[in-house]
Coordinates of C-alpha atoms and ligand atoms in Angstrom, one line a residue:
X234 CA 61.5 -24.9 -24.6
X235 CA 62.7 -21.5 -25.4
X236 CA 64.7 -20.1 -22.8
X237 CA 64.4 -16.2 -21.5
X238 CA 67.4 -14.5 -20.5
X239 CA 67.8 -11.1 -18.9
X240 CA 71.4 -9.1 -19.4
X241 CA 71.7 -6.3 -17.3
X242 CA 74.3 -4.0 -15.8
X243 CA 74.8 -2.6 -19.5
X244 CA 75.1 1.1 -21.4
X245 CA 72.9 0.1 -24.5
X246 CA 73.5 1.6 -27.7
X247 CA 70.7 0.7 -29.4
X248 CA 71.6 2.6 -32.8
X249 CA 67.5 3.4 -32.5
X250 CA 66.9 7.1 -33.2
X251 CA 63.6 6.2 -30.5
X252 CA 66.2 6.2 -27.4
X253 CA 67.8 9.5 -28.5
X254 CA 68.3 11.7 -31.7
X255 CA 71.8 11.6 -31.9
X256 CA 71.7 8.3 -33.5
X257 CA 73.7 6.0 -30.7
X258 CA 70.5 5.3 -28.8
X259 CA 72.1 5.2 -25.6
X260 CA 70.3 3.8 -22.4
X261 CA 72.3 4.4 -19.2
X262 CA 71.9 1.3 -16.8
X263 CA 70.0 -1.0 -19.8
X264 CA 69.1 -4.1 -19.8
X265 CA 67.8 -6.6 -22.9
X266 CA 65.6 -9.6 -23.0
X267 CA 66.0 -12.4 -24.8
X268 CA 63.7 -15.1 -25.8
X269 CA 65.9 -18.6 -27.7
X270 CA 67.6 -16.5 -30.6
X271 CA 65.7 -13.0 -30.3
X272 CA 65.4 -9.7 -28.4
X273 CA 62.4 -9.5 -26.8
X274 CA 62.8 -6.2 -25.0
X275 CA 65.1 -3.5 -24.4
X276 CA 65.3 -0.7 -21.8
X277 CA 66.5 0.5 -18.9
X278 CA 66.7 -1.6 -15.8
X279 CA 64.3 0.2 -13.6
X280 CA 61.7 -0.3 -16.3
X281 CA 61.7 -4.1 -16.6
X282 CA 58.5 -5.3 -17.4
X283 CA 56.9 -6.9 -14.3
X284 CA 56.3 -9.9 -16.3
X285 CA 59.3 -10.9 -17.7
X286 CA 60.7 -13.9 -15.4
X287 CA 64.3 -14.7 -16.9
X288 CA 65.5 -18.1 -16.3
X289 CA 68.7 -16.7 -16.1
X290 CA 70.2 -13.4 -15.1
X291 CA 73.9 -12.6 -16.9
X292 CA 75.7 -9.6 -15.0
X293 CA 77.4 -7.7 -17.9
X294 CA 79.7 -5.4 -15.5
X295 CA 78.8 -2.0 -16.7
X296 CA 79.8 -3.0 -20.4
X297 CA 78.9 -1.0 -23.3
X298 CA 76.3 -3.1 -25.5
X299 CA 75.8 -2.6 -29.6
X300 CA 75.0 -5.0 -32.0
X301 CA 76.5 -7.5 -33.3
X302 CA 78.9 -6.7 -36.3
X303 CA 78.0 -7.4 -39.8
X304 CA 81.4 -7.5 -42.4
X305 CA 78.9 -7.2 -45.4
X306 CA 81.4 -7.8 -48.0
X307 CA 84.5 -10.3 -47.9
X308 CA 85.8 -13.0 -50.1
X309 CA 87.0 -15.3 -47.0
X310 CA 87.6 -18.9 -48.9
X311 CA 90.4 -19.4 -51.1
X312 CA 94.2 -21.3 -51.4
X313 CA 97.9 -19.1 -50.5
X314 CA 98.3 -15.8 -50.5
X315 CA 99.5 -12.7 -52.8
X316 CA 102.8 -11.5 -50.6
X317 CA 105.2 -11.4 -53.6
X318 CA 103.0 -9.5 -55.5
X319 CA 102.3 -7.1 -52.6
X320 CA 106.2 -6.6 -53.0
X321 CA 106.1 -6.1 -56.6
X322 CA 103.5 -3.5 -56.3
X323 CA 106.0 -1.3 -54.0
X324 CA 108.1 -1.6 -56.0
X325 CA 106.3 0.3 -58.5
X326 CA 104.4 -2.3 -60.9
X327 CA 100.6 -1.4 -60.1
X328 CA 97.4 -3.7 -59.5
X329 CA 96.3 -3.5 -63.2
X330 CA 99.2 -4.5 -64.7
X331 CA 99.7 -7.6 -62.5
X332 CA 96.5 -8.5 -63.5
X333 CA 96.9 -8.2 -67.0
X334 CA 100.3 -10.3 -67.2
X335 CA 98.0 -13.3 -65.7
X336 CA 99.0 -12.8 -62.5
X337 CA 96.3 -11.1 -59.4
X338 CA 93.7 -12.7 -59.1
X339 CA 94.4 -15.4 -61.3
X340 CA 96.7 -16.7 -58.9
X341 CA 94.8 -16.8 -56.2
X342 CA 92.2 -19.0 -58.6
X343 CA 95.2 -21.7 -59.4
X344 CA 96.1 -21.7 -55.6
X345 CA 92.2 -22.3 -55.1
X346 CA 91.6 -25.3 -57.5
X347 CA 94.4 -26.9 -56.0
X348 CA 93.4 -27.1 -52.6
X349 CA 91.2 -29.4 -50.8
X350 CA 87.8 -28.5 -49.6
X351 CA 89.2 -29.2 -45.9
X352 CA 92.1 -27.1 -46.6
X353 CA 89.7 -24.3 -47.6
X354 CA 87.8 -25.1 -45.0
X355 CA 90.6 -24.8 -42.6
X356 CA 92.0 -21.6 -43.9
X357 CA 88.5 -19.4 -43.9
X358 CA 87.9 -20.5 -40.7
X359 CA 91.0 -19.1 -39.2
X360 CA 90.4 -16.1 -40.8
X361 CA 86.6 -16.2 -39.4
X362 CA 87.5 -16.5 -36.2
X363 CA 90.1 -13.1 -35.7
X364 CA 86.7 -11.1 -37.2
X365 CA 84.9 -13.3 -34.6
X366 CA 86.9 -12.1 -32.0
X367 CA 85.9 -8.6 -32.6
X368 CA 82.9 -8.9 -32.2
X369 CA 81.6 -10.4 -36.1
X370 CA 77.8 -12.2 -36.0
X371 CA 77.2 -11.7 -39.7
X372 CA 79.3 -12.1 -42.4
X373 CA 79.4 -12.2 -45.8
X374 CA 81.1 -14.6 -48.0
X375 CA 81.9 -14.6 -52.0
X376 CA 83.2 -17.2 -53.9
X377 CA 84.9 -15.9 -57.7
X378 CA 88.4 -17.8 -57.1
X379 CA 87.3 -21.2 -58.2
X380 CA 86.1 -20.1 -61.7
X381 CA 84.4 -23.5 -62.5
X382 CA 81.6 -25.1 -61.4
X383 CA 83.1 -27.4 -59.6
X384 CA 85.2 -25.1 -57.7
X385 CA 82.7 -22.4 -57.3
X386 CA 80.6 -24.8 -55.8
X387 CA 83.7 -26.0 -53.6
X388 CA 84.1 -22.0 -52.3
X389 CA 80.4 -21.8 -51.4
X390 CA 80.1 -25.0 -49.8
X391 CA 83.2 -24.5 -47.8
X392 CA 81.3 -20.8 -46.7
X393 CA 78.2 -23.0 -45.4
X394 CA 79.9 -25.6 -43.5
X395 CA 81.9 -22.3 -41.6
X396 CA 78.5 -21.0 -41.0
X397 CA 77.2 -24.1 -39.5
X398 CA 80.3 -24.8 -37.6
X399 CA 80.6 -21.4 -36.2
X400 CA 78.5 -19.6 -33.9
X401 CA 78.0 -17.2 -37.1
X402 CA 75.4 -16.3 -39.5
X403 CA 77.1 -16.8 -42.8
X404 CA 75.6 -15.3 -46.3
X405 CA 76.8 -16.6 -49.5
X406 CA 77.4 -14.8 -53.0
X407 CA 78.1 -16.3 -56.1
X408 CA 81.4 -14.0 -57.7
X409 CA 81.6 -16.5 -61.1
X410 CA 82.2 -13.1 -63.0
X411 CA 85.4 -12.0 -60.8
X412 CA 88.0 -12.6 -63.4
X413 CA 88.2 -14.6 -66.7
X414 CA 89.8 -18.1 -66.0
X415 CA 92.5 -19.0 -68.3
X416 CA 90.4 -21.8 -70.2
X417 CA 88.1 -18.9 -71.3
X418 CA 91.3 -16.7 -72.6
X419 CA 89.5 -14.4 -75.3
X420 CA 86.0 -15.6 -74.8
X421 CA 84.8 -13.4 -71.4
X422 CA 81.1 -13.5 -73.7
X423 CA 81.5 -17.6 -73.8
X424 CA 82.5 -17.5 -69.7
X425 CA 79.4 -15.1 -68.8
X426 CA 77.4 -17.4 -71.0
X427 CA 78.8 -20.8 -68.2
X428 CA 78.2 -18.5 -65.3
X429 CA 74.7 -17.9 -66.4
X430 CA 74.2 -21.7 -66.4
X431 CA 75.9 -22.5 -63.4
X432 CA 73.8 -20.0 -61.7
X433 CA 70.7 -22.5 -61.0
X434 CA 72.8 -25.4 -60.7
X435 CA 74.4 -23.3 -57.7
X436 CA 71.3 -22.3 -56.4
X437 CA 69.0 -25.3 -56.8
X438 CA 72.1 -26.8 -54.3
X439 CA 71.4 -23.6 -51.8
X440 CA 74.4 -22.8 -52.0
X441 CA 73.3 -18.8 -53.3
X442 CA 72.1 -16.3 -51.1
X443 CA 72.7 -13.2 -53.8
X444 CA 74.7 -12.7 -56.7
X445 CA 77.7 -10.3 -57.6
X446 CA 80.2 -9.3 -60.5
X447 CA 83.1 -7.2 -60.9
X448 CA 82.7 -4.6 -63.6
X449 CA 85.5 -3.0 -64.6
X450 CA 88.0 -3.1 -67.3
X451 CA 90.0 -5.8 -66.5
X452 CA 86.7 -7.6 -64.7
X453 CA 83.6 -7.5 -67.0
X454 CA 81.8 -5.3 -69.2
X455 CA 78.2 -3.3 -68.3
X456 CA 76.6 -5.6 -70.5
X457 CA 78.5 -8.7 -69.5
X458 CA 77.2 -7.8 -65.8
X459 CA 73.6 -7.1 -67.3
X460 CA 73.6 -10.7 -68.7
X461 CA 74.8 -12.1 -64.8
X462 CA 72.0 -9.9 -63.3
X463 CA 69.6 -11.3 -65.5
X464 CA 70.3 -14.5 -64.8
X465 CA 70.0 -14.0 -61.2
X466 CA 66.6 -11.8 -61.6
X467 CA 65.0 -15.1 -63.1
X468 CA 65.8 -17.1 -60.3
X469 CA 64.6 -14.3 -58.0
X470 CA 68.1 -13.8 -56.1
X471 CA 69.4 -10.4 -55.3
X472 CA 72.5 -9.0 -56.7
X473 CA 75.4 -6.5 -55.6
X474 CA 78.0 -4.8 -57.6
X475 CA 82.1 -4.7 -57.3
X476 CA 80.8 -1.0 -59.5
X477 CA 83.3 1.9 -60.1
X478 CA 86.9 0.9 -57.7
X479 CA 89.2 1.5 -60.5
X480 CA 87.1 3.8 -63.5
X481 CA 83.8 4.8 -63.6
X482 CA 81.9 2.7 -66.0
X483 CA 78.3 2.7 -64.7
X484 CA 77.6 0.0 -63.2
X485 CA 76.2 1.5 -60.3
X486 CA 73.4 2.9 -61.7
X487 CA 73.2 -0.9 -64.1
X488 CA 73.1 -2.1 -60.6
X489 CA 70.5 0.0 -59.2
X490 CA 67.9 -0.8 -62.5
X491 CA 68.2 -4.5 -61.3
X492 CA 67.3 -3.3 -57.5
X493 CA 70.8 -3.9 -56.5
X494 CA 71.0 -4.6 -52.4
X495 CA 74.6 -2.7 -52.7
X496 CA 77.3 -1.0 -54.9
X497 CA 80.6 -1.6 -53.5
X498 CA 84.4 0.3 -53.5
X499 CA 82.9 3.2 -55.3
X500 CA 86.1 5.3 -55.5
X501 CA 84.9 6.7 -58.9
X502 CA 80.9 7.1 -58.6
X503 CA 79.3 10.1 -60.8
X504 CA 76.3 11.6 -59.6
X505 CA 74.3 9.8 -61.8
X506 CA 75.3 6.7 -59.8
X507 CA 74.4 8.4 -57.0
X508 CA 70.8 9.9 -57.7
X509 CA 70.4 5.8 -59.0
X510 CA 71.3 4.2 -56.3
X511 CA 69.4 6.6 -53.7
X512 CA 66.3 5.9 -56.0
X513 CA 66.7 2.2 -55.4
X514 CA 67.5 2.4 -51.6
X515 CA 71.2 0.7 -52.9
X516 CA 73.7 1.0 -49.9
X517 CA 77.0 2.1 -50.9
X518 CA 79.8 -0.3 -49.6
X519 CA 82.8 1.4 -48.9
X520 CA 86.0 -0.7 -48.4
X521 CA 89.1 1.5 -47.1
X522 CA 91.2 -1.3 -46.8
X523 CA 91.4 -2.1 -50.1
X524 CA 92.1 1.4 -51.0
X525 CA 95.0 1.6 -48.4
X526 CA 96.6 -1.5 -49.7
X527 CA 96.3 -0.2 -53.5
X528 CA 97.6 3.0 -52.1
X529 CA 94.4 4.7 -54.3
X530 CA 94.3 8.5 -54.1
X531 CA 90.6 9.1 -55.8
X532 CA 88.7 9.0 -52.5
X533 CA 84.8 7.7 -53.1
X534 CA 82.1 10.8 -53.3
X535 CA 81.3 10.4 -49.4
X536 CA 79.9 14.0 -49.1
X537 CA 77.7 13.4 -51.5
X538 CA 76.5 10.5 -50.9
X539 CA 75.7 11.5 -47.4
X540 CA 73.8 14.5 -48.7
X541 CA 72.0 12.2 -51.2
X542 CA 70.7 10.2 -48.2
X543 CA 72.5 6.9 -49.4
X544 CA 73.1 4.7 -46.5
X545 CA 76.9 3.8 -46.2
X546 CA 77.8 0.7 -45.1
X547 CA 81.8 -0.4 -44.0
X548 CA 83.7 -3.4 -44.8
X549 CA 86.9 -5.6 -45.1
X550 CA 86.7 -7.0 -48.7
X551 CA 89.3 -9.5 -46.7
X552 CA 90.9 -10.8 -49.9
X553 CA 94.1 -11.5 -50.8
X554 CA 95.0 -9.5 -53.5
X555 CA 93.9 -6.0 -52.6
X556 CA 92.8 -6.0 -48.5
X557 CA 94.7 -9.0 -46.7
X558 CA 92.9 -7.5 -43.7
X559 CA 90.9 -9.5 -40.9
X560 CA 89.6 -6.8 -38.3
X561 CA 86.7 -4.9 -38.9
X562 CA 87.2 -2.1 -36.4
X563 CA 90.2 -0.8 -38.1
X564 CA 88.2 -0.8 -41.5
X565 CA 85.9 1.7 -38.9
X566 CA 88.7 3.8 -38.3
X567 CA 90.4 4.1 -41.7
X568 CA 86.7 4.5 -42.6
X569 CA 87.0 7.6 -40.4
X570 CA 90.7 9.1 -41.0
X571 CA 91.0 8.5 -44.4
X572 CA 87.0 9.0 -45.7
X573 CA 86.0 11.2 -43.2
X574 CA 83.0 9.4 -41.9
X575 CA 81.4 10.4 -38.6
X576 CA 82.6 7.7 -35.5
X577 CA 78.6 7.1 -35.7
X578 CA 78.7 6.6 -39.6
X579 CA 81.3 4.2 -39.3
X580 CA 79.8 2.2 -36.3
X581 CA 76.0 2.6 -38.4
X582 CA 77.9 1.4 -40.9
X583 CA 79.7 -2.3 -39.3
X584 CA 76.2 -2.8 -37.8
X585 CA 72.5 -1.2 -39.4
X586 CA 73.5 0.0 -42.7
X587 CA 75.8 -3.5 -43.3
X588 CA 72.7 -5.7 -42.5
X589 CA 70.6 -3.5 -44.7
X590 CA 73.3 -4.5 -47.5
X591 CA 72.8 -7.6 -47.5
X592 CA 69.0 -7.4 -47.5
X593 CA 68.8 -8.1 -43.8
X594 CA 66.6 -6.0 -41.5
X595 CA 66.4 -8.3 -38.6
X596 CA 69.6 -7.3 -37.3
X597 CA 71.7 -4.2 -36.6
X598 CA 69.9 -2.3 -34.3
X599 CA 69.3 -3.7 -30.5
X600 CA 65.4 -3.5 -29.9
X601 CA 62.7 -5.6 -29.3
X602 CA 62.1 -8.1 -32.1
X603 CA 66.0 -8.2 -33.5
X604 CA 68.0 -10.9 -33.7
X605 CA 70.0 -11.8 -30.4
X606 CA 73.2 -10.4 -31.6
X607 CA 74.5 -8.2 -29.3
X608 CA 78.8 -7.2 -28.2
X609 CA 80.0 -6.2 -24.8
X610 CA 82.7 -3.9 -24.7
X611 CA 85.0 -2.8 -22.4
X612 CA 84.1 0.9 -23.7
X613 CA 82.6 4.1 -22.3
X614 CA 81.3 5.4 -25.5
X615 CA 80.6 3.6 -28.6
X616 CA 82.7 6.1 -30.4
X617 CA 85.8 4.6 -29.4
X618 CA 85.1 2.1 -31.4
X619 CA 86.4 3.7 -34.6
X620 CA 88.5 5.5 -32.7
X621 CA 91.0 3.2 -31.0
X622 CA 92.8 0.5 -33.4
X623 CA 95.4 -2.4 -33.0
X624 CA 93.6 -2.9 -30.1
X625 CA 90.4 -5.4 -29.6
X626 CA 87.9 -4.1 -26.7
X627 CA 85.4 -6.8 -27.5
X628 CA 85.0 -8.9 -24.3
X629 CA 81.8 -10.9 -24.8
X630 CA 80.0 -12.0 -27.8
X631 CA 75.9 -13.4 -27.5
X632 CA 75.2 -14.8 -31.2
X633 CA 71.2 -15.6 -32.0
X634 CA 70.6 -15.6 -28.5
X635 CA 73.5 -17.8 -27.0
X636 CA 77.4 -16.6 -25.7
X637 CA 80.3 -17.5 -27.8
X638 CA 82.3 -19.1 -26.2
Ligands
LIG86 N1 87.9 -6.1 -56.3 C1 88.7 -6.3 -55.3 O1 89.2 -5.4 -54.7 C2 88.9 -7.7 -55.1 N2 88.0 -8.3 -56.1 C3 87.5 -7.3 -56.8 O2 86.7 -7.5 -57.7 C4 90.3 -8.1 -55.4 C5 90.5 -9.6 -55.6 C6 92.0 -10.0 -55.8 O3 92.8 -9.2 -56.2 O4 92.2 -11.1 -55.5
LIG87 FE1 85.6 -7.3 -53.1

């Protein structure tokens, strides 16, 4: 039997333009319904329906009450870490040229192959549980540091077993074209040719909830993407783009022809990949962490995109090469200090607009017939929460319906 719960004693934002049209959604003295793993209603106290009769009651203190959070775009699983490198960057040798000498992300992919799947396991899961603790119900996972089938398959199966372990909804994407592995060394068209066929093998496992690339001149080419996308249009899977971080070479709007759930980085959009993506209802995934940790000065065309109507989503990119960073509320405030994102566009975009990247609009907003994913904080406003940082505020998370524990 499904069990109804009613938690009261809340301020609700709701991030549902119905209870207010300054976008938070605020209900003073709220209260939300649950039914097993959804919302069933929303409102304030006074107006609970005269038919609801919780089997339990849960006292939330006077917390403030959002949504879950959704990191929409990480790649979580892989072996060691990048540290040395991060110290030959300051000194002066930049991202690219790392890269290039075979070192980037291609170490990341030997530290990857040579671990266990428990080790993996192990590792992500630590790292899952400090964006858990702040309040994380959804999160994305890419593999593209195993570079095989074998080990791509490894990454993704390693991202299910965290989401069935964990009191977290986990969605996988297949990264095969991330970087060229060194047994493909001057063949990247022979490579995307493998990804292509490990696509279905992937997929037919379940292991595939959408599929991404990195186009860009030390990733892939345009038409190298186009040839992934393809392959993932005939198996009916969505796909993403890593489109425009370092140069601009249109992959957004190559994205957007294939329907693209998201664009992501975006640092060096034109307004042709703009007017594309709007026209596709794309979300643009901006990642400041990774552009801190580069130290990039080209910032992504936010103004524009905000008067194009393109919904912005924010994320960690946790990785290790470019944003060795687990905490999703400080990706809200950098989103906000160094972008220039509203506190609201920031918190729209960790909860509504993240879902909506990864094709999910069952969750993000709290109203009746959402997903039971909500955070209590110990806030006034939900504008703090892009506003304080190296500090967590989350004190209780309720995942599909049930507390973490
Ligand atoms: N862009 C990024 O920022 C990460 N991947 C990508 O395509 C970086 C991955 C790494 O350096 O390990
Ligand atoms: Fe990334």
């Amino acid at each position: 039997m499904t069990t109804t719960t009613l938690w009261h004693n809340a301020r609700i934002a709701t991030l549902d333009p119905a209870h207010g049209a300054d976008g938070w959604g605020l209900i003073e003295d709220g209260a939300v319904l649950t039914t097993g793993d959804q919302i069933t209603w929303v409102g304030p106290n006074r107006a609970l329906p005269s038919h609801a009769h919780p089997a339990h009651e849960v006292d939330l203190g006077g917390a403030l009450l959002t949504p879950g959070l959704v990191d929409c775009h990480t790649h979580l699983v892989y072996g060691g870490h990048r540290a040395a490198e991060f110290e030959q960057r300051l000194q002066g040798v930049s991202y690219e040229a790392i890269a290039r000498a075979g070192g980037g992300i291609r170490s990341t992919v030997a530290a990857t192959r040579a671990a266990s799947e428990d080790d993996l396991l192990a590792s992500a899961t630590q790292r899952a549980k400090s964006l858990m603790a702040e309040g994380v119900t959804t999160l994305e996972i890419k593999s593209g540091y195993g570079l095989s089938l074998e080990a791509e398959a490894r990454c993704l199966r390693v991202a299910r077993r965290l989401g069935a372990e964990q009191r977290l909804d986990v969605k996988t994407t297949f990264l095969g074209a991330h970087a060229l592995p060194p047994e493909f060394e001057g063949r990247p068209d022979d490579y995307i040719d493998a990804v292509c066929a490990w696509l279905p093998e992937l997929h037919a496992q379940g292991l595939v909830d959408a599929v991404d690339a990195f186009c860009e001149h030390i990733g892939f080419s345009p038409a190298q993407t186009r040839r992934v996308f393809e392959a993932a249009k005939a198996l009916g899977l969505p796909v993403k783009l890593h489109a425009e971080q370092l140069s601009d070479q249109g992959g957004a709007a190559l994205a957007a022809a294939f329907g693209a759930l998201s664009c992501d980085h975006l640092e060096h959009l034109s307004d042709d990949g703009i007017a594309a993506m709007k026209a596709a209802g794309t979300v643009a995934v901006l990642l400041p962490g990774a552009y801190y940790f580069l130290r990039e000065t080209k910032l992504p065309p936010i103004a524009a995109l905000r008067a194009a109507g393109v919904p912005m989503a924010v994320s960690t990119d946790h990785n290790p090469g470019t944003s060795p960073g687990l905490s999703l509320l400080l990706m809200a405030s950098m989103a906000c200090t160094l972008f220039r994102l509203t506190p609201l566009e920031a918190v729209q975009g960790i909860t509504l607009h993240a879902a909506r990247a990864l094709g999910l609009t069952d969750r993000g907003q709290l109203t009746a017939g959402q997903r039971a994913d909500f955070v209590a904080w110990e806030l006034d406003h939900p504008n703090e929460l892009a506003y304080w940082f190296g500090h967590n505020p989350c004190r209780r998370v309720i995942a599909a319906g049930l507390e973490r524990t």
